[in-house]
PDB file of C-alpha atoms and ligand atoms in Angstrom:
ATOM      1  CA  MET A   1    -264.726  78.592  85.428  1.00 56.00           C
ATOM      2  CA  THR A   2    -264.022  81.159  82.691  1.00 74.00           C
ATOM      3  CA  ASP A   3    -261.227  81.474  80.140  1.00 87.00           C
ATOM      4  CA  LYS A   4    -260.757  85.186  80.822  1.00 96.00           C
ATOM      5  CA  LYS A   5    -257.183  86.228  81.580  1.00 98.00           C
ATOM      6  CA  ILE A   6    -256.313  87.506  85.042  1.00 98.00           C
ATOM      7  CA  ALA A   7    -254.606  90.787  85.904  1.00 98.00           C
ATOM      8  CA  LEU A   8    -253.531  92.224  89.253  1.00 98.00           C
ATOM      9  CA  VAL A   9    -253.294  95.973  89.865  1.00 98.00           C
ATOM     10  CA  THR A  10    -251.774  97.460  93.017  1.00 98.00           C
ATOM     11  CA  GLY A  11    -253.136 100.777  94.251  1.00 98.00           C
ATOM     12  CA  ALA A  12    -256.372 100.233  92.335  1.00 98.00           C
ATOM     13  CA  THR A  13    -258.376 102.488  94.664  1.00 98.00           C
ATOM     14  CA  SER A  14    -257.510 105.731  92.910  1.00 98.00           C
ATOM     15  CA  GLY A  15    -255.967 107.560  89.965  1.00 98.00           C
ATOM     16  CA  ILE A  16    -253.802 105.620  87.532  1.00 98.00           C
ATOM     17  CA  GLY A  17    -254.330 102.257  89.249  1.00 98.00           C
ATOM     18  CA  GLU A  18    -258.103 102.559  89.212  1.00 98.00           C
ATOM     19  CA  ALA A  19    -258.026 103.625  85.546  1.00 98.00           C
ATOM     20  CA  CYS A  20    -255.802 100.640  84.680  1.00 98.00           C
ATOM     21  CA  ALA A  21    -258.129  98.248  86.514  1.00 98.00           C
ATOM     22  CA  ARG A  22    -261.145  99.632  84.665  1.00 98.00           C
ATOM     23  CA  ARG A  23    -259.335  99.459  81.309  1.00 98.00           C
ATOM     24  CA  LEU A  24    -258.313  95.839  81.874  1.00 98.00           C
ATOM     25  CA  LEU A  25    -261.885  94.969  82.839  1.00 98.00           C
ATOM     26  CA  SER A  26    -263.245  96.583  79.688  1.00 98.00           C
ATOM     27  CA  ALA A  27    -260.630  94.644  77.689  1.00 98.00           C
ATOM     28  CA  GLY A  28    -262.080  91.417  79.069  1.00 98.00           C
ATOM     29  CA  TYR A  29    -259.723  90.621  81.942  1.00 98.00           C
ATOM     30  CA  ARG A  30    -260.723  89.488  85.399  1.00 98.00           C
ATOM     31  CA  VAL A  31    -258.898  91.816  87.737  1.00 98.00           C
ATOM     32  CA  ILE A  32    -257.517  91.400  91.246  1.00 98.00           C
ATOM     33  CA  ILE A  33    -257.761  94.917  92.622  1.00 98.00           C
ATOM     34  CA  THR A  34    -255.519  95.584  95.587  1.00 98.00           C
ATOM     35  CA  GLY A  35    -255.030  98.463  97.970  1.00 98.00           C
ATOM     36  CA  ARG A  36    -255.478  99.558 101.544  1.00 97.00           C
ATOM     37  CA  ASN A  37    -258.921 101.160 101.240  1.00 96.00           C
ATOM     38  CA  GLU A  38    -261.358  98.292 101.673  1.00 97.00           C
ATOM     39  CA  ALA A  39    -264.467 100.453 101.133  1.00 97.00           C
ATOM     40  CA  LYS A  40    -263.177 101.755  97.798  1.00 96.00           C
ATOM     41  CA  LEU A  41    -262.273  98.248  96.645  1.00 97.00           C
ATOM     42  CA  SER A  42    -265.739  97.016  97.651  1.00 97.00           C
ATOM     43  CA  GLY A  43    -267.307  99.802  95.559  1.00 96.00           C
ATOM     44  CA  LEU A  44    -265.485  98.537  92.456  1.00 96.00           C
ATOM     45  CA  LYS A  45    -266.479  94.976  93.295  1.00 97.00           C
ATOM     46  CA  THR A  46    -270.133  96.047  93.455  1.00 97.00           C
ATOM     47  CA  GLU A  47    -269.761  97.766  90.084  1.00 97.00           C
ATOM     48  CA  TYR A  48    -268.083  94.862  88.273  1.00 96.00           C
ATOM     49  CA  GLY A  49    -269.221  91.761  90.174  1.00 97.00           C
ATOM     50  CA  ASP A  50    -267.547  88.402  89.581  1.00 96.00           C
ATOM     51  CA  ASP A  51    -264.862  89.794  87.269  1.00 97.00           C
ATOM     52  CA  VAL A  52    -263.266  91.567  90.229  1.00 98.00           C
ATOM     53  CA  LEU A  53    -261.518  90.178  93.287  1.00 98.00           C
ATOM     54  CA  PRO A  54    -260.684  92.784  95.931  1.00 98.00           C
ATOM     55  CA  VAL A  55    -257.657  91.947  98.081  1.00 98.00           C
ATOM     56  CA  VAL A  56    -256.666  94.314 100.857  1.00 98.00           C
ATOM     57  CA  PHE A  57    -253.008  94.730 101.749  1.00 98.00           C
ATOM     58  CA  ASP A  58    -250.341  97.353 102.236  1.00 98.00           C
ATOM     59  CA  VAL A  59    -247.506  96.754  99.755  1.00 98.00           C
ATOM     60  CA  ARG A  60    -244.988  97.693 102.470  1.00 98.00           C
ATOM     61  CA  GLU A  61    -245.940  94.639 104.557  1.00 98.00           C
ATOM     62  CA  ARG A  62    -243.912  91.827 103.001  1.00 98.00           C
ATOM     63  CA  GLN A  63    -245.609  89.024 104.930  1.00 98.00           C
ATOM     64  CA  CYS A  64    -249.069  90.399 104.094  1.00 98.00           C
ATOM     65  CA  VAL A  65    -248.156  90.584 100.414  1.00 98.00           C
ATOM     66  CA  GLU A  66    -246.929  86.974 100.447  1.00 98.00           C
ATOM     67  CA  ASP A  67    -249.941  85.736 102.434  1.00 98.00           C
ATOM     68  CA  ALA A  68    -252.351  87.553 100.119  1.00 98.00           C
ATOM     69  CA  MET A  69    -250.780  85.981  97.041  1.00 98.00           C
ATOM     70  CA  THR A  70    -250.521  82.446  98.432  1.00 98.00           C
ATOM     71  CA  SER A  71    -254.123  82.506  99.645  1.00 97.00           C
ATOM     72  CA  LEU A  72    -255.704  83.622  96.354  1.00 98.00           C
ATOM     73  CA  PRO A  73    -258.643  81.388  95.384  1.00 98.00           C
ATOM     74  CA  GLU A  74    -257.449  78.717  92.946  1.00 97.00           C
ATOM     75  CA  GLU A  75    -259.348  80.242  90.015  1.00 97.00           C
ATOM     76  CA  TRP A  76    -257.536  83.549  90.545  1.00 98.00           C
ATOM     77  CA  GLN A  77    -253.979  82.281  90.828  1.00 98.00           C
ATOM     78  CA  GLU A  78    -252.778  82.364  87.230  1.00 98.00           C
ATOM     79  CA  ILE A  79    -252.005  86.062  86.964  1.00 98.00           C
ATOM     80  CA  GLU A  80    -250.991  87.095  83.432  1.00 98.00           C
ATOM     81  CA  VAL A  81    -250.684  90.863  83.865  1.00 99.00           C
ATOM     82  CA  LEU A  82    -249.225  92.594  86.899  1.00 99.00           C
ATOM     83  CA  VAL A  83    -249.503  96.384  87.119  1.00 99.00           C
ATOM     84  CA  ASN A  84    -247.186  97.597  89.877  1.00 99.00           C
ATOM     85  CA  ASN A  85    -248.744 100.997  90.411  1.00 98.00           C
ATOM     86  CA  ALA A  86    -249.074 101.647  94.164  1.00 98.00           C
ATOM     87  CA  GLY A  87    -246.840 104.538  95.071  1.00 98.00           C
ATOM     88  CA  LEU A  88    -246.654 108.105  96.233  1.00 98.00           C
ATOM     89  CA  ALA A  89    -244.644 111.245  96.716  1.00 98.00           C
ATOM     90  CA  LEU A  90    -244.523 112.944 100.099  1.00 98.00           C
ATOM     91  CA  GLY A  91    -243.188 116.465 100.447  1.00 98.00           C
ATOM     92  CA  LEU A  92    -241.448 118.820  98.041  1.00 98.00           C
ATOM     93  CA  GLU A  93    -238.568 120.452  99.844  1.00 97.00           C
ATOM     94  CA  PRO A  94    -234.779 120.637  99.711  1.00 98.00           C
ATOM     95  CA  GLU A  95    -233.113 117.334 100.480  1.00 98.00           C
ATOM     96  CA  TYR A  96    -231.295 118.831 103.461  1.00 98.00           C
ATOM     97  CA  GLU A  97    -234.665 119.730 105.003  1.00 98.00           C
ATOM     98  CA  GLY A  98    -236.559 116.531 104.113  1.00 98.00           C
ATOM     99  CA  ASP A  99    -238.736 114.645 106.566  1.00 98.00           C
ATOM    100  CA  PHE A 100    -237.327 111.210 107.508  1.00 98.00           C
ATOM    101  CA  ARG A 101    -240.807 109.696 107.804  1.00 98.00           C
ATOM    102  CA  ASP A 102    -241.709 110.859 104.288  1.00 98.00           C
ATOM    103  CA  TRP A 103    -238.457 109.382 102.962  1.00 98.00           C
ATOM    104  CA  ASP A 104    -239.098 106.038 104.663  1.00 98.00           C
ATOM    105  CA  THR A 105    -242.675 105.860 103.372  1.00 98.00           C
ATOM    106  CA  MET A 106    -241.660 106.639  99.786  1.00 98.00           C
ATOM    107  CA  ILE A 107    -238.769 104.187  99.776  1.00 99.00           C
ATOM    108  CA  ASP A 108    -240.804 101.449 101.495  1.00 98.00           C
ATOM    109  CA  THR A 109    -243.766 101.864  99.132  1.00 99.00           C
ATOM    110  CA  ASN A 110    -242.297 102.797  95.760  1.00 99.00           C
ATOM    111  CA  ILE A 111    -239.235 100.538  95.856  1.00 99.00           C
ATOM    112  CA  LYS A 112    -239.622  97.806  98.458  1.00 99.00           C
ATOM    113  CA  GLY A 113    -243.396  97.388  98.006  1.00 98.00           C
ATOM    114  CA  LEU A 114    -242.990  97.026  94.239  1.00 99.00           C
ATOM    115  CA  LEU A 115    -240.262  94.433  94.830  1.00 99.00           C
ATOM    116  CA  TYR A 116    -242.355  92.437  97.325  1.00 98.00           C
ATOM    117  CA  VAL A 117    -245.285  92.190  94.906  1.00 98.00           C
ATOM    118  CA  THR A 118    -242.976  91.344  92.000  1.00 99.00           C
ATOM    119  CA  ARG A 119    -241.250  88.631  94.043  1.00 98.00           C
ATOM    120  CA  ALA A 120    -244.613  87.133  95.020  1.00 98.00           C
ATOM    121  CA  VAL A 121    -246.239  87.168  91.571  1.00 98.00           C
ATOM    122  CA  VAL A 122    -243.507  86.701  88.957  1.00 98.00           C
ATOM    123  CA  PRO A 123    -242.334  83.154  89.903  1.00 98.00           C
ATOM    124  CA  GLY A 124    -245.768  81.806  88.851  1.00 98.00           C
ATOM    125  CA  MET A 125    -245.475  83.684  85.556  1.00 98.00           C
ATOM    126  CA  VAL A 126    -242.013  82.247  84.948  1.00 98.00           C
ATOM    127  CA  GLN A 127    -243.244  78.753  85.775  1.00 98.00           C
ATOM    128  CA  ARG A 128    -246.215  79.084  83.399  1.00 98.00           C
ATOM    129  CA  ARG A 129    -244.002  80.889  80.844  1.00 98.00           C
ATOM    130  CA  LYS A 130    -246.659  83.545  80.451  1.00 98.00           C
ATOM    131  CA  GLY A 131    -246.932  87.052  81.845  1.00 98.00           C
ATOM    132  CA  HIS A 132    -246.497  90.780  81.478  1.00 98.00           C
ATOM    133  CA  ILE A 133    -245.252  93.095  84.211  1.00 99.00           C
ATOM    134  CA  VAL A 134    -246.073  96.794  83.879  1.00 99.00           C
ATOM    135  CA  ASN A 135    -244.268  99.023  86.362  1.00 99.00           C
ATOM    136  CA  ILE A 136    -245.349 102.612  86.895  1.00 99.00           C
ATOM    137  CA  GLY A 137    -242.212 104.714  86.995  1.00 98.00           C
ATOM    138  CA  SER A 138    -242.193 108.436  86.288  1.00 98.00           C
ATOM    139  CA  VAL A 139    -240.547 111.196  84.309  1.00 98.00           C
ATOM    140  CA  ALA A 140    -239.165 111.950  87.787  1.00 98.00           C
ATOM    141  CA  GLY A 141    -236.981 108.854  87.431  1.00 98.00           C
ATOM    142  CA  ASP A 142    -235.283 110.185  84.288  1.00 98.00           C
ATOM    143  CA  ALA A 143    -233.835 113.282  85.942  1.00 97.00           C
ATOM    144  CA  ALA A 144    -234.227 114.918  89.321  1.00 98.00           C
ATOM    145  CA  TYR A 145    -236.171 118.176  89.547  1.00 97.00           C
ATOM    146  CA  ALA A 146    -235.961 120.854  92.225  1.00 97.00           C
ATOM    147  CA  ASN A 147    -237.009 119.531  95.642  1.00 98.00           C
ATOM    148  CA  GLY A 148    -238.024 116.160  94.158  1.00 98.00           C
ATOM    149  CA  ASN A 149    -234.831 114.461  95.458  1.00 98.00           C
ATOM    150  CA  VAL A 150    -236.002 111.288  97.252  1.00 98.00           C
ATOM    151  CA  TYR A 151    -239.186 110.784  95.185  1.00 98.00           C
ATOM    152  CA  CYS A 152    -237.097 111.117  91.998  1.00 98.00           C
ATOM    153  CA  GLY A 153    -234.625 108.651  93.504  1.00 98.00           C
ATOM    154  CA  THR A 154    -237.342 106.074  94.118  1.00 99.00           C
ATOM    155  CA  LYS A 155    -238.539 106.344  90.532  1.00 98.00           C
ATOM    156  CA  ALA A 156    -234.964 106.075  89.210  1.00 98.00           C
ATOM    157  CA  ALA A 157    -234.767 102.890  91.280  1.00 99.00           C
ATOM    158  CA  VAL A 158    -238.003 101.643  89.703  1.00 99.00           C
ATOM    159  CA  LYS A 159    -236.371 102.163  86.289  1.00 98.00           C
ATOM    160  CA  ALA A 160    -233.277 100.152  87.278  1.00 98.00           C
ATOM    161  CA  ILE A 161    -235.346  97.422  88.946  1.00 99.00           C
ATOM    162  CA  THR A 162    -237.578  97.176  85.864  1.00 99.00           C
ATOM    163  CA  ASP A 163    -234.565  96.932  83.544  1.00 98.00           C
ATOM    164  CA  GLY A 164    -233.059  94.298  85.829  1.00 98.00           C
ATOM    165  CA  LEU A 165    -236.213  92.183  85.714  1.00 98.00           C
ATOM    166  CA  ARG A 166    -236.355  92.476  81.916  1.00 98.00           C
ATOM    167  CA  ILE A 167    -232.813  91.143  81.723  1.00 98.00           C
ATOM    168  CA  ASP A 168    -233.472  88.337  84.186  1.00 98.00           C
ATOM    169  CA  ILE A 169    -236.546  87.032  82.353  1.00 98.00           C
ATOM    170  CA  ALA A 170    -235.227  87.607  78.843  1.00 98.00           C
ATOM    171  CA  GLU A 171    -234.945  83.851  78.281  1.00 98.00           C
ATOM    172  CA  THR A 172    -238.700  83.477  78.940  1.00 98.00           C
ATOM    173  CA  PRO A 173    -241.681  84.709  76.907  1.00 98.00           C
ATOM    174  CA  LEU A 174    -242.514  87.197  79.675  1.00 98.00           C
ATOM    175  CA  ARG A 175    -242.505  90.913  78.886  1.00 98.00           C
ATOM    176  CA  VAL A 176    -241.691  93.904  81.091  1.00 99.00           C
ATOM    177  CA  THR A 177    -242.856  97.460  80.491  1.00 99.00           C
ATOM    178  CA  LEU A 178    -241.977 100.677  82.297  1.00 99.00           C
ATOM    179  CA  LEU A 179    -244.492 103.512  81.986  1.00 99.00           C
ATOM    180  CA  LYS A 180    -243.101 106.923  82.869  1.00 98.00           C
ATOM    181  CA  PRO A 181    -245.940 109.450  83.198  1.00 98.00           C
ATOM    182  CA  GLY A 182    -245.502 113.177  83.590  1.00 98.00           C
ATOM    183  CA  LEU A 183    -248.176 115.372  85.205  1.00 98.00           C
ATOM    184  CA  VAL A 184    -251.285 113.280  85.819  1.00 98.00           C
ATOM    185  CA  GLU A 185    -254.140 114.837  87.783  1.00 98.00           C
ATOM    186  CA  THR A 186    -255.047 112.290  90.479  1.00 98.00           C
ATOM    187  CA  ASN A 187    -254.840 112.291  94.279  1.00 98.00           C
ATOM    188  CA  PHE A 188    -251.041 112.325  93.857  1.00 98.00           C
ATOM    189  CA  SER A 189    -250.473 115.994  94.720  1.00 98.00           C
ATOM    190  CA  ASP A 190    -253.036 115.983  97.554  1.00 98.00           C
ATOM    191  CA  VAL A 191    -251.072 113.112  99.074  1.00 98.00           C
ATOM    192  CA  ARG A 192    -247.737 114.806  98.356  1.00 98.00           C
ATOM    193  CA  PHE A 193    -248.822 117.986 100.134  1.00 98.00           C
ATOM    194  CA  HIS A 194    -250.416 116.110 103.017  1.00 97.00           C
ATOM    195  CA  GLY A 195    -253.966 117.206 102.134  1.00 97.00           C
ATOM    196  CA  ASP A 196    -253.213 120.850 101.222  1.00 98.00           C
ATOM    197  CA  SER A 197    -255.646 120.803  98.287  1.00 96.00           C
ATOM    198  CA  GLU A 198    -254.990 124.399  97.239  1.00 97.00           C
ATOM    199  CA  ARG A 199    -251.273 123.677  96.825  1.00 97.00           C
ATOM    200  CA  ALA A 200    -252.168 120.436  95.044  1.00 98.00           C
ATOM    201  CA  ALA A 201    -254.494 122.221  92.589  1.00 97.00           C
ATOM    202  CA  ASN A 202    -251.704 124.674  91.695  1.00 97.00           C
ATOM    203  CA  VAL A 203    -249.620 121.818  90.293  1.00 97.00           C
ATOM    204  CA  TYR A 204    -252.118 121.494  87.430  1.00 96.00           C
ATOM    205  CA  LYS A 205    -252.856 125.197  86.907  1.00 97.00           C
ATOM    206  CA  GLY A 206    -252.268 126.658  83.438  1.00 97.00           C
ATOM    207  CA  ILE A 207    -251.659 123.307  81.767  1.00 97.00           C
ATOM    208  CA  GLU A 208    -253.944 120.514  80.655  1.00 97.00           C
ATOM    209  CA  PRO A 209    -252.620 117.575  82.646  1.00 98.00           C
ATOM    210  CA  LEU A 210    -252.816 113.913  81.760  1.00 98.00           C
ATOM    211  CA  THR A 211    -255.537 111.737  83.272  1.00 98.00           C
ATOM    212  CA  GLY A 212    -255.363 108.238  84.688  1.00 98.00           C
ATOM    213  CA  ASP A 213    -257.137 107.080  81.524  1.00 98.00           C
ATOM    214  CA  ASP A 214    -254.271 108.392  79.370  1.00 98.00           C
ATOM    215  CA  ILE A 215    -251.868 106.146  81.269  1.00 99.00           C
ATOM    216  CA  ALA A 216    -254.299 103.227  81.141  1.00 99.00           C
ATOM    217  CA  ASP A 217    -254.337 103.645  77.328  1.00 98.00           C
ATOM    218  CA  ALA A 218    -250.557 103.250  77.263  1.00 98.00           C
ATOM    219  CA  MET A 219    -250.735 100.234  79.579  1.00 99.00           C
ATOM    220  CA  ILE A 220    -253.298  98.420  77.444  1.00 98.00           C
ATOM    221  CA  TYR A 221    -251.336  99.219  74.264  1.00 98.00           C
ATOM    222  CA  ALA A 222    -248.260  97.522  75.740  1.00 98.00           C
ATOM    223  CA  VAL A 223    -250.242  94.570  77.084  1.00 98.00           C
ATOM    224  CA  GLN A 224    -252.114  93.984  73.829  1.00 98.00           C
ATOM    225  CA  ALA A 225    -249.084  94.336  71.563  1.00 98.00           C
ATOM    226  CA  PRO A 226    -248.299  91.161  69.587  1.00 98.00           C
ATOM    227  CA  ARG A 227    -246.416  88.583  71.663  1.00 97.00           C
ATOM    228  CA  HIS A 228    -243.128  89.212  69.837  1.00 98.00           C
ATOM    229  CA  VAL A 229    -243.302  92.944  70.678  1.00 98.00           C
ATOM    230  CA  GLN A 230    -242.036  94.122  74.050  1.00 98.00           C
ATOM    231  CA  ILE A 231    -242.775  97.773  74.772  1.00 98.00           C
ATOM    232  CA  ALA A 232    -239.850  98.324  77.114  1.00 98.00           C
ATOM    233  CA  GLU A 233    -240.566 101.935  78.074  1.00 98.00           C
ATOM    234  CA  MET A 234    -243.014 104.733  77.400  1.00 98.00           C
ATOM    235  CA  LEU A 235    -242.547 108.347  78.515  1.00 98.00           C
ATOM    236  CA  ILE A 236    -245.967 110.004  78.511  1.00 98.00           C
ATOM    237  CA  LEU A 237    -246.027 113.760  79.041  1.00 98.00           C
ATOM    238  CA  ALA A 238    -248.675 116.456  78.960  1.00 98.00           C
ATOM    239  CA  THR A 239    -248.367 118.406  75.717  1.00 97.00           C
ATOM    240  CA  HIS A 240    -246.887 121.521  77.326  1.00 97.00           C
ATOM    241  CA  GLN A 241    -244.508 119.539  79.531  1.00 98.00           C
ATOM    242  CA  ALA A 242    -241.057 118.807  78.114  1.00 97.00           C
ATOM    243  CA  SER A 243    -239.436 117.156  81.157  1.00 97.00           C
ATOM    244  CA  GLY A 244    -239.869 116.849  84.906  1.00 96.00           C
ATOM    245  CA  SER A 245    -238.941 120.500  85.314  1.00 95.00           C
ATOM    246  CA  VAL A 246    -239.885 122.168  82.025  1.00 97.00           C
ATOM    247  CA  ILE A 247    -243.611 122.904  82.114  1.00 97.00           C
ATOM    248  CA  VAL A 248    -245.043 125.811  80.111  1.00 97.00           C
ATOM    249  CA  ARG A 249    -248.182 127.219  81.707  1.00 97.00           C
ATOM    250  CA  LYS A 250    -250.665 129.690  80.215  1.00 94.00           C
TER     251      LYS A 250
HETATM  252  P1  LIG B   1    -253.087 108.344  93.683  1.00 66.15           P
HETATM  253  O1  LIG B   1    -252.732 108.932  95.007  1.00 66.15           O
HETATM  254  O2  LIG B   1    -254.354 108.753  93.048  1.00 66.15           O
HETATM  255  O3  LIG B   1    -253.058 106.753  93.783  1.00 66.15           O
HETATM  256  C1  LIG B   1    -252.060 106.067  94.477  1.00 66.15           C
HETATM  257  C2  LIG B   1    -252.524 104.654  94.735  1.00 66.15           C
HETATM  258  O4  LIG B   1    -251.474 103.935  95.414  1.00 66.15           O
HETATM  259  C3  LIG B   1    -253.754 104.616  95.647  1.00 66.15           C
HETATM  260  O5  LIG B   1    -254.588 103.571  95.231  1.00 66.15           O
HETATM  261  C4  LIG B   1    -253.134 104.316  96.993  1.00 66.15           C
HETATM  262  O6  LIG B   1    -254.018 103.681  97.869  1.00 66.15           O
HETATM  263  C5  LIG B   1    -252.023 103.349  96.592  1.00 66.15           C
HETATM  264  N1  LIG B   1    -251.044 103.196  97.649  1.00 66.15           N
HETATM  265  C6  LIG B   1    -250.249 104.122  98.189  1.00 66.15           C
HETATM  266  N2  LIG B   1    -249.504 103.589  99.177  1.00 66.15           N
HETATM  267  C7  LIG B   1    -249.853 102.279  99.248  1.00 66.15           C
HETATM  268  C8  LIG B   1    -249.454 101.189 100.067  1.00 66.15           C
HETATM  269  N3  LIG B   1    -248.531 101.348 101.013  1.00 66.15           N
HETATM  270  N4  LIG B   1    -250.027  99.985  99.877  1.00 66.15           N
HETATM  271  C9  LIG B   1    -250.971  99.830  98.922  1.00 66.15           C
HETATM  272  N5  LIG B   1    -251.405 100.807  98.126  1.00 66.15           N
HETATM  273  C10 LIG B   1    -250.850 102.025  98.291  1.00 66.15           C
HETATM  274  O7  LIG B   1    -251.860 108.669  92.733  1.00 66.15           O
HETATM  275  P2  LIG B   1    -251.524 108.225  91.229  1.00 66.15           P
HETATM  276  O8  LIG B   1    -252.594 107.414  90.652  1.00 66.15           O
HETATM  277  O9  LIG B   1    -251.116 109.439  90.521  1.00 66.15           O
HETATM  278  O10 LIG B   1    -250.216 107.354  91.483  1.00 66.15           O
HETATM  279  C11 LIG B   1    -250.076 106.023  91.049  1.00 66.15           C
HETATM  280  C12 LIG B   1    -248.631 105.778  90.663  1.00 66.15           C
HETATM  281  O11 LIG B   1    -248.291 106.624  89.575  1.00 66.15           O
HETATM  282  C13 LIG B   1    -247.617 106.065  91.760  1.00 66.15           C
HETATM  283  O12 LIG B   1    -246.630 105.067  91.715  1.00 66.15           O
HETATM  284  C14 LIG B   1    -247.032 107.413  91.342  1.00 66.15           C
HETATM  285  O13 LIG B   1    -245.736 107.583  91.828  1.00 66.15           O
HETATM  286  C15 LIG B   1    -247.063 107.264  89.848  1.00 66.15           C
HETATM  287  N6  LIG B   1    -247.003 108.485  89.073  1.00 66.15           N
HETATM  288  C16 LIG B   1    -247.944 109.473  89.255  1.00 66.15           C
HETATM  289  C17 LIG B   1    -247.870 110.621  88.488  1.00 66.15           C
HETATM  290  C18 LIG B   1    -248.804 111.769  88.672  1.00 66.15           C
HETATM  291  O14 LIG B   1    -248.499 112.880  88.206  1.00 66.15           O
HETATM  292  N7  LIG B   1    -249.962 111.584  89.284  1.00 66.15           N
HETATM  293  C19 LIG B   1    -246.840 110.771  87.450  1.00 66.15           C
HETATM  294  C20 LIG B   1    -245.895 109.689  87.381  1.00 66.15           C
HETATM  295  C21 LIG B   1    -246.011 108.592  88.140  1.00 66.15           C
HETATM  296  P3  LIG B   1    -254.477 104.304  99.274  1.00 66.15           P
HETATM  297  O15 LIG B   1    -255.820 104.858  99.000  1.00 66.15           O
HETATM  298  O16 LIG B   1    -254.474 103.113 100.166  1.00 66.15           O
HETATM  299  O17 LIG B   1    -253.469 105.337  99.689  1.00 66.15           O
HETATM  300  C1  LIG B   2    -245.156 112.168  89.240  1.00 66.15           C
HETATM  301  C2  LIG B   2    -244.875 113.245  88.258  1.00 66.15           C
HETATM  302  O1  LIG B   2    -243.421 115.245  87.809  1.00 66.15           O
HETATM  303  O2  LIG B   2    -244.789 115.292  89.802  1.00 66.15           O
HETATM  304  O3  LIG B   2    -244.192 111.174  89.216  1.00 66.15           O
HETATM  305  O4  LIG B   2    -242.866 113.896  89.701  1.00 66.15           O
HETATM  306  S1  LIG B   2    -243.944 114.470  88.930  1.00 66.15           S
END
């Protein structure tokens, strides 16, 4: 048994989620790393050993999320930090030409998946009167940009859902933080463009983008703030990005 605090990160196999998991580990947390890619999770487990518990599930599968959380080993059950990070964009085209399957996947992952994990983890936090929920929103949730339509809508929903949770747990000592990153170079654009890596690379051309570590820095700042301080929201942009649609490239 150890007195280290426990965190859970969804989508810890890549990008922002992986950076958050690593940052929490270096801050002394034991971390439940979750995702769909078992091999990638096992790699992190090999790197960090007993401080890491890999748990494989797809956030869209409500029953799997619930089963995964109820079957956590006893010594891993008292989660203090939840980073709801798993998410994606698919496609960048006018709304009237959008692909229904892409819409379903984004809505099921970014909104419903985040809700399923929240619903499974937060009751324990409320009961123990201890916990911090960090949701990964986006600058895309502040205002729509051209062809971003449904993705922007899912991140606007994450903002409303995060605000709603903050209201609903305001009588407890729990804290809720929304991080809203701008351009972060991860697998995000490769996924968005269905593996068209040239198109993905263009997203970050002529501007120094953020990294997953930059977002992990913001996460750990919010988590380590004094208990009476609740960082409600942080908008984190690349220096030459002013909004979701104003990006000045060299
Ligand atoms: P990555 O593609 O690098 O990482 C996404 C992570 O989410 C992966 O671990 C992926 O795992 C996981 N994931 C996706 N779908 C599911 C699912 N159904 N069940 C479980 N895990 C899933 O992108 P980012 O790190 O950039 O994205 C992380 C979050 O940050 C997302 O919510 C994204 O919307 C948000 N964001 C990203 C920005 C950016 O510019 N990159 C800016 C603002 C917000 P798998 O390997 O299984 O697909
Ligand atoms: C990811 C950032 O601007 O590509 O949410 O939508 S953006």
